[in-house]
mmCIF file of the C-alpha atoms, coordinates in Angstrom:
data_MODEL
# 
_entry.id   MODEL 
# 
loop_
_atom_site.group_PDB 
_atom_site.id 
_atom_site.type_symbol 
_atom_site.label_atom_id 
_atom_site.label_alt_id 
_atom_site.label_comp_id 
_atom_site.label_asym_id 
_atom_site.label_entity_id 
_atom_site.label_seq_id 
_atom_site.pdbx_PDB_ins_code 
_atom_site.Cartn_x 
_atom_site.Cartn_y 
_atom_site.Cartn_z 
_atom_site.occupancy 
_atom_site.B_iso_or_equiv 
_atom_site.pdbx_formal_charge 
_atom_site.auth_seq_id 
_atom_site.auth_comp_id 
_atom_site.auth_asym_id 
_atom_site.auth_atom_id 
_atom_site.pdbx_PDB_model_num 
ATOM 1   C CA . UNK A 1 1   ? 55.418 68.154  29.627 1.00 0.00 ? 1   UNK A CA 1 
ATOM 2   C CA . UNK A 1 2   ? 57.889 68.849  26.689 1.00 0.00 ? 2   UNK A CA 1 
ATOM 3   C CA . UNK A 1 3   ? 59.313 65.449  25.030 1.00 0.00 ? 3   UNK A CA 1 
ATOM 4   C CA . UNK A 1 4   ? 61.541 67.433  23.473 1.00 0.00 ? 4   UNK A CA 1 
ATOM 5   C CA . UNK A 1 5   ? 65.408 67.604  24.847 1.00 0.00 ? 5   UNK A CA 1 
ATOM 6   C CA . UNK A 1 6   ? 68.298 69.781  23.529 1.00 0.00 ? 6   UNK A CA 1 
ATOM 7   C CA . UNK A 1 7   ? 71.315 69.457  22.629 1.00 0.00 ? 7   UNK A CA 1 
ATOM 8   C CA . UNK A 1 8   ? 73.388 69.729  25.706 1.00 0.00 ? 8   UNK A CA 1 
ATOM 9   C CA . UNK A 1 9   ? 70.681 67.321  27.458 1.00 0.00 ? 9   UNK A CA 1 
ATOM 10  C CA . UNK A 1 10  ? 71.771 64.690  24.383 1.00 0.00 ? 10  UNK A CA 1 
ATOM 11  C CA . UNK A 1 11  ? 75.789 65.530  24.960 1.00 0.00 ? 11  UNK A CA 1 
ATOM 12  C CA . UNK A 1 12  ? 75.164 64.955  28.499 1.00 0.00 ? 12  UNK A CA 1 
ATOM 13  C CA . UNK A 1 13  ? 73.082 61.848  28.055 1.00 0.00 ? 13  UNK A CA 1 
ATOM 14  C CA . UNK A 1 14  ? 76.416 60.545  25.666 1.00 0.00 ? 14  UNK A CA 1 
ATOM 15  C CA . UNK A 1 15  ? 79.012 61.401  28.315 1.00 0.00 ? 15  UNK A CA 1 
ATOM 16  C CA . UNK A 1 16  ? 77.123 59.649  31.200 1.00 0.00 ? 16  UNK A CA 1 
ATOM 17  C CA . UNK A 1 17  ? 77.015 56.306  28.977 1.00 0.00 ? 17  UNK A CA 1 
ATOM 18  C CA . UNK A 1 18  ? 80.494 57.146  28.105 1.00 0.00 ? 18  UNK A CA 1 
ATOM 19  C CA . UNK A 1 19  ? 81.410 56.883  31.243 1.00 0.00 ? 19  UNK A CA 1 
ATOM 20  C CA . UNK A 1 20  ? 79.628 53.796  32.091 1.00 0.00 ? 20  UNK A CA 1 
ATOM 21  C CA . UNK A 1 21  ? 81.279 52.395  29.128 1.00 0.00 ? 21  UNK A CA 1 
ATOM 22  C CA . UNK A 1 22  ? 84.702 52.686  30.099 1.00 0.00 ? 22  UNK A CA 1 
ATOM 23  C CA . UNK A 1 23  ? 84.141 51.297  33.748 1.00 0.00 ? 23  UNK A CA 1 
ATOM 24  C CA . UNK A 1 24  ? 82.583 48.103  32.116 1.00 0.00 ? 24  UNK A CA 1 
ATOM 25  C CA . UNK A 1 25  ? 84.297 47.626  28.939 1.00 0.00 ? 25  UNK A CA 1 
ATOM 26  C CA . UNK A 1 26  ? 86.787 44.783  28.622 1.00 0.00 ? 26  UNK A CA 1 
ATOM 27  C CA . UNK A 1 27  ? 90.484 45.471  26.660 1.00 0.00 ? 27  UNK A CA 1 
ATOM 28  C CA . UNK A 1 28  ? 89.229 43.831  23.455 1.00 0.00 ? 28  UNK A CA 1 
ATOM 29  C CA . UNK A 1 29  ? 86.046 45.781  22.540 1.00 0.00 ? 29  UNK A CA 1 
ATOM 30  C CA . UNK A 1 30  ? 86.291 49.598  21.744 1.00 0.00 ? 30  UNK A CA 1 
ATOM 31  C CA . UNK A 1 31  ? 87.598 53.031  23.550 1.00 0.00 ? 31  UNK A CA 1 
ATOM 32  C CA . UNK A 1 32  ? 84.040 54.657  22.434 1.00 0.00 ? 32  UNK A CA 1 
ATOM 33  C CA . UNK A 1 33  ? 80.782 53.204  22.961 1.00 0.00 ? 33  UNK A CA 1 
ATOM 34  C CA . UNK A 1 34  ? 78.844 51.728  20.012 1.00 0.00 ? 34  UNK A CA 1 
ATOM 35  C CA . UNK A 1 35  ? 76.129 54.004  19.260 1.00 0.00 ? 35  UNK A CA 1 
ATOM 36  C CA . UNK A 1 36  ? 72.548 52.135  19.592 1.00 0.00 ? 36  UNK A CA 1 
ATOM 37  C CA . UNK A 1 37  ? 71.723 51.669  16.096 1.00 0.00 ? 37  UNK A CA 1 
ATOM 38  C CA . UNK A 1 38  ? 68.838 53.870  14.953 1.00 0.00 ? 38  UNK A CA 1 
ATOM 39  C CA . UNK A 1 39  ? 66.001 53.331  12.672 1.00 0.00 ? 39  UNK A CA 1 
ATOM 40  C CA . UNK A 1 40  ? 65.842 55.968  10.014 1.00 0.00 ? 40  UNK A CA 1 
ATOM 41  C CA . UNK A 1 41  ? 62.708 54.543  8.693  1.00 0.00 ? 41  UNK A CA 1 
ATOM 42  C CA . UNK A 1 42  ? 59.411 56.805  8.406  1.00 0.00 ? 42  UNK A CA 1 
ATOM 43  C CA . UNK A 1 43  ? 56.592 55.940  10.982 1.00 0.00 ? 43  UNK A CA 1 
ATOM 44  C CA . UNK A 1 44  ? 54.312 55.181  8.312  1.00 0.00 ? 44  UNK A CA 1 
ATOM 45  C CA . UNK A 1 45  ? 57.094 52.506  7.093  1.00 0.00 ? 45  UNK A CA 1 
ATOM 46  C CA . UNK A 1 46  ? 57.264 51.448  10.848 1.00 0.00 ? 46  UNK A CA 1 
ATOM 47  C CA . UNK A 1 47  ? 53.785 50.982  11.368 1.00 0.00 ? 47  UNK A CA 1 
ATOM 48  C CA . UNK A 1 48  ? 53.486 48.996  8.270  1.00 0.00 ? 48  UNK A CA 1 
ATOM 49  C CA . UNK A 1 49  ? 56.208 46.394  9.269  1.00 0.00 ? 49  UNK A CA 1 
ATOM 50  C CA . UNK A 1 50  ? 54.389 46.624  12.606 1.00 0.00 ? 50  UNK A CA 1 
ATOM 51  C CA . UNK A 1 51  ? 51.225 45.786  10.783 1.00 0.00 ? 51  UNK A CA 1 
ATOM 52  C CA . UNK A 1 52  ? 52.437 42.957  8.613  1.00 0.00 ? 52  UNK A CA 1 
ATOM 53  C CA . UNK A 1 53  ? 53.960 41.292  11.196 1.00 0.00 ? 53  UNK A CA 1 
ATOM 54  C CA . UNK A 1 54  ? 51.114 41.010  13.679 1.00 0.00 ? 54  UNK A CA 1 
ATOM 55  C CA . UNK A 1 55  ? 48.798 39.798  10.289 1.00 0.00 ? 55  UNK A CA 1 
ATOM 56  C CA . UNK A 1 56  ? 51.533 37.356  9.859  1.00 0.00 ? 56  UNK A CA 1 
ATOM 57  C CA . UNK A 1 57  ? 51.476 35.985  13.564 1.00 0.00 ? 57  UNK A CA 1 
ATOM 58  C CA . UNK A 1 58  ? 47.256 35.760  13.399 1.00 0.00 ? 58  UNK A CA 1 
ATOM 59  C CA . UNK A 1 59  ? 47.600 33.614  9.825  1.00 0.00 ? 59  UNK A CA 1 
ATOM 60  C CA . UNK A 1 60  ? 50.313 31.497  11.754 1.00 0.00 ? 60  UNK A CA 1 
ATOM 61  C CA . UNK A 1 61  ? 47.890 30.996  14.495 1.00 0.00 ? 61  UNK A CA 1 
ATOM 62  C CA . UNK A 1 62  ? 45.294 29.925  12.678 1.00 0.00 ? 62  UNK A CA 1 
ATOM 63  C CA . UNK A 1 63  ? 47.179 27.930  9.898  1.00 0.00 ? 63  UNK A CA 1 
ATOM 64  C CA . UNK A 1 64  ? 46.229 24.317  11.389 1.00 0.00 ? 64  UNK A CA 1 
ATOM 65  C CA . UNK A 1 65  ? 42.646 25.149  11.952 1.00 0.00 ? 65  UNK A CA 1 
ATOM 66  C CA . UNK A 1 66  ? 42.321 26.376  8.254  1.00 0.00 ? 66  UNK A CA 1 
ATOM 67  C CA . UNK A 1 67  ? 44.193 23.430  7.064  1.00 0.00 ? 67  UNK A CA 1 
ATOM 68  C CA . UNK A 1 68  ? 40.954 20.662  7.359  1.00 0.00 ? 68  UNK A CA 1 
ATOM 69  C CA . UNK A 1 69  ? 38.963 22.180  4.726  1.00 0.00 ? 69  UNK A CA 1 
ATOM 70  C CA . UNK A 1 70  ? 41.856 21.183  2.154  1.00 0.00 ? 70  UNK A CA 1 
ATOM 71  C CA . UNK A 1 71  ? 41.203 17.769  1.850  1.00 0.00 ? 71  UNK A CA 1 
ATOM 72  C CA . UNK A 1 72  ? 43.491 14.561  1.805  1.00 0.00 ? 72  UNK A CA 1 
ATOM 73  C CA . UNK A 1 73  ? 46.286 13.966  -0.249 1.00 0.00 ? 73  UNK A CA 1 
ATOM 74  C CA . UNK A 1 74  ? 46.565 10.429  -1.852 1.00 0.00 ? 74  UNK A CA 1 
ATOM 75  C CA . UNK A 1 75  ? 48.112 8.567   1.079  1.00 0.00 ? 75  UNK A CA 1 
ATOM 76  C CA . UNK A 1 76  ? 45.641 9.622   3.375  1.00 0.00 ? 76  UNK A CA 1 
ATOM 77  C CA . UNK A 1 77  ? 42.546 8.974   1.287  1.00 0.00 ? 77  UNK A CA 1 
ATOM 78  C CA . UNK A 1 78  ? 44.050 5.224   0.978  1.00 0.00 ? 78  UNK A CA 1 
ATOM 79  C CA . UNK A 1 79  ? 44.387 4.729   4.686  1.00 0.00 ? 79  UNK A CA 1 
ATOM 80  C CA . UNK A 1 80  ? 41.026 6.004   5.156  1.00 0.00 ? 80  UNK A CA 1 
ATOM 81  C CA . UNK A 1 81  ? 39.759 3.267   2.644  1.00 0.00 ? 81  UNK A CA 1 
ATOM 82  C CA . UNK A 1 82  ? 41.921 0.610   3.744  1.00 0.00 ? 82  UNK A CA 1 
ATOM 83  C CA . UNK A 1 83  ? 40.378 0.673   7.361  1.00 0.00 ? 83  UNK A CA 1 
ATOM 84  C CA . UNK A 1 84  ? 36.912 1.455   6.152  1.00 0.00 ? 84  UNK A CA 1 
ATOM 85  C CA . UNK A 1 85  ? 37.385 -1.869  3.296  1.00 0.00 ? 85  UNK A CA 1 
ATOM 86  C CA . UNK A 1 86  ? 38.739 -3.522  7.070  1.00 0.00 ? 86  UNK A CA 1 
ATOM 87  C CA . UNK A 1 87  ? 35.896 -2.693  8.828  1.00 0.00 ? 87  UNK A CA 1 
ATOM 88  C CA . UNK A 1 88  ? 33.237 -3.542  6.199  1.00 0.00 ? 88  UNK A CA 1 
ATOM 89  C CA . UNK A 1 89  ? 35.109 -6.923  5.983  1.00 0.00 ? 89  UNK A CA 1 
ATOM 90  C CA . UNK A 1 90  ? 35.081 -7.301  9.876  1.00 0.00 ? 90  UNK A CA 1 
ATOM 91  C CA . UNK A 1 91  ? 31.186 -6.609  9.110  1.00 0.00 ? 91  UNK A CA 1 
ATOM 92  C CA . UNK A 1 92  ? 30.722 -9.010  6.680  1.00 0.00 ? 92  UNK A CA 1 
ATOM 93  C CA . UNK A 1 93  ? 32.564 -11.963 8.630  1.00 0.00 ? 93  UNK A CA 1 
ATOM 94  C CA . UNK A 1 94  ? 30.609 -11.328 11.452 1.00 0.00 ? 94  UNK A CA 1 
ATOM 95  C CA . UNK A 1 95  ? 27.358 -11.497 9.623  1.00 0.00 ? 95  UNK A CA 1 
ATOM 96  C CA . UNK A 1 96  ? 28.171 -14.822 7.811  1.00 0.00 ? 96  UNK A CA 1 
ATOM 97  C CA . UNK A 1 97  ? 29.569 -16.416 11.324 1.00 0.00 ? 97  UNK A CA 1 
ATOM 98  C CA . UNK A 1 98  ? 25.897 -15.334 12.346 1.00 0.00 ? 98  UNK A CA 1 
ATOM 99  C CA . UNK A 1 99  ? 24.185 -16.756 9.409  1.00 0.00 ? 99  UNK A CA 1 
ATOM 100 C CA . UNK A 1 100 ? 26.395 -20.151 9.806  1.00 0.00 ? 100 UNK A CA 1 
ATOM 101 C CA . UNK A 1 101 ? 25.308 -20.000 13.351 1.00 0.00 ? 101 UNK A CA 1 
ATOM 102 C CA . UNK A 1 102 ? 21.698 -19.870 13.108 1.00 0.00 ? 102 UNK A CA 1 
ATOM 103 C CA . UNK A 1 103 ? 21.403 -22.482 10.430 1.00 0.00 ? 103 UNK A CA 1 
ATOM 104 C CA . UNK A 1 104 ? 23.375 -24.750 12.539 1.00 0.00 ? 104 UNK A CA 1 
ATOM 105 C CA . UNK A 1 105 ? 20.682 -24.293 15.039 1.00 0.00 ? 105 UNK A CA 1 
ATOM 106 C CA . UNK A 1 106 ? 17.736 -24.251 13.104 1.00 0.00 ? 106 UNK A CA 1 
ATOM 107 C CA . UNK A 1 107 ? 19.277 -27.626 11.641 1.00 0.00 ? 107 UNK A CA 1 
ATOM 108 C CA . UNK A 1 108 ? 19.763 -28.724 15.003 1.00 0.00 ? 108 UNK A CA 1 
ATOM 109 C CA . UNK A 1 109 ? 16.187 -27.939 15.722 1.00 0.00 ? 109 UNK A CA 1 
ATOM 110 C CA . UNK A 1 110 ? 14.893 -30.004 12.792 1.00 0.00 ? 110 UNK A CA 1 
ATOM 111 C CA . UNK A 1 111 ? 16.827 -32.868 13.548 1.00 0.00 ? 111 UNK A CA 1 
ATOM 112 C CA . UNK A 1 112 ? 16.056 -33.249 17.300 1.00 0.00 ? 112 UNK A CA 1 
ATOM 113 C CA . UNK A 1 113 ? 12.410 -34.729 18.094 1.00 0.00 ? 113 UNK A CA 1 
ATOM 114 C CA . UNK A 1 114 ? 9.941  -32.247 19.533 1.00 0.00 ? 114 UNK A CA 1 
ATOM 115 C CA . UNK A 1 115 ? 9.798  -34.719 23.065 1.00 0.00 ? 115 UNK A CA 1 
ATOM 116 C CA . UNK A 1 116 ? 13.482 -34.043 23.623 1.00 0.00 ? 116 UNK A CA 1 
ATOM 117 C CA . UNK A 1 117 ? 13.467 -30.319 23.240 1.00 0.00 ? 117 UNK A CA 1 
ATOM 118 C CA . UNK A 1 118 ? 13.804 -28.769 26.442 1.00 0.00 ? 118 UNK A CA 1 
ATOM 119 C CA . UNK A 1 119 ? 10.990 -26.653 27.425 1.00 0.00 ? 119 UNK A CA 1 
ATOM 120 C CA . UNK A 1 120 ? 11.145 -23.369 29.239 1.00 0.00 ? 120 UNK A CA 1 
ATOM 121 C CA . UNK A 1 121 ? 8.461  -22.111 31.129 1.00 0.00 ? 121 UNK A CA 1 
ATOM 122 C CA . UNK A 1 122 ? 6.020  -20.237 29.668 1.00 0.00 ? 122 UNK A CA 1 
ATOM 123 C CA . UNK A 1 123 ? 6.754  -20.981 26.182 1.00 0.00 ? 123 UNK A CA 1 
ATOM 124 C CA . UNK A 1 124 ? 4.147  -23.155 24.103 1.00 0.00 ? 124 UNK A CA 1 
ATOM 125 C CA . UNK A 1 125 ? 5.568  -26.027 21.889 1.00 0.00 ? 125 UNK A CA 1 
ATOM 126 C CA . UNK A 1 126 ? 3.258  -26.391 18.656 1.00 0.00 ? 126 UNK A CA 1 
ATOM 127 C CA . UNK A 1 127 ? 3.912  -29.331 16.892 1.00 0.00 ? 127 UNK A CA 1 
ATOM 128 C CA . UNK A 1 128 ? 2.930  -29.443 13.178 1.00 0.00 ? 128 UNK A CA 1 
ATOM 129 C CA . UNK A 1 129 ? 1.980  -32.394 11.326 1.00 0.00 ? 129 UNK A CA 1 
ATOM 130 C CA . UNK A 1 130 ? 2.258  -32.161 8.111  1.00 0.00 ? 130 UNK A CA 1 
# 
């Protein structure tokens, strides 16, 4: 098949559009059709643009998931500590509550006689006298 036309192919090509130009054209655009602008560019400079603009759209893709491996900027580095100093504190509190807690009951132990301790079953209650 020859991709190839001539020239009367092209001037009939131009008339036929010509045609359908005047039938749709309105009173303020012009008598003769605006030509379809053409790119006068080489195929080598085509295919580069081509090129660089599909690279462009994969490093767009992938821009957020490349972004964690640069780190944190000031601001979030301080949030981070801020809730990790909160949490440790939270930590902390909770472990001295605890502490406060079992010497209350080990007090409590010490101060109640060994007769008024409930027993549970199963569970031996040695006395020491010392």
């Amino acid at each position: 098949m020859n991709k190839f036309i001539t020239e009367d192919e092209v001037d009939a090509i131009r008339t036929k559009l010509q045609d359908e130009w005047e039938k749709k054209r309105s009173e303020d655009q012009p008598l003769v059709r605006p030509e379809a602008p053409t790119d006068n560019r080489s195929l080598a400079e085509k295919l580069q643009d081509n090129s660089d603009a599909k690279q462009a759209e994969h490093e767009e893709k992938f821009k957020m998931k490349n972004m964690c491996y640069t780190g944190m900027d000031d601001d979030e580095f301080e949030h981070v500590e801020k809730l990790a100093q909160a949490e440790y504190d939270r930590t902390v509190e909770r472990y001295k509550r605890e502490g406060d807690e079992i010497k209350d009951f080990r007090k409590k132990l010490r101060t109640t006689a060994p007769e008024d301790r409930v027993k549970e079953p199963g569970v031996k209650l040695v006395v020491s006298r010392s």
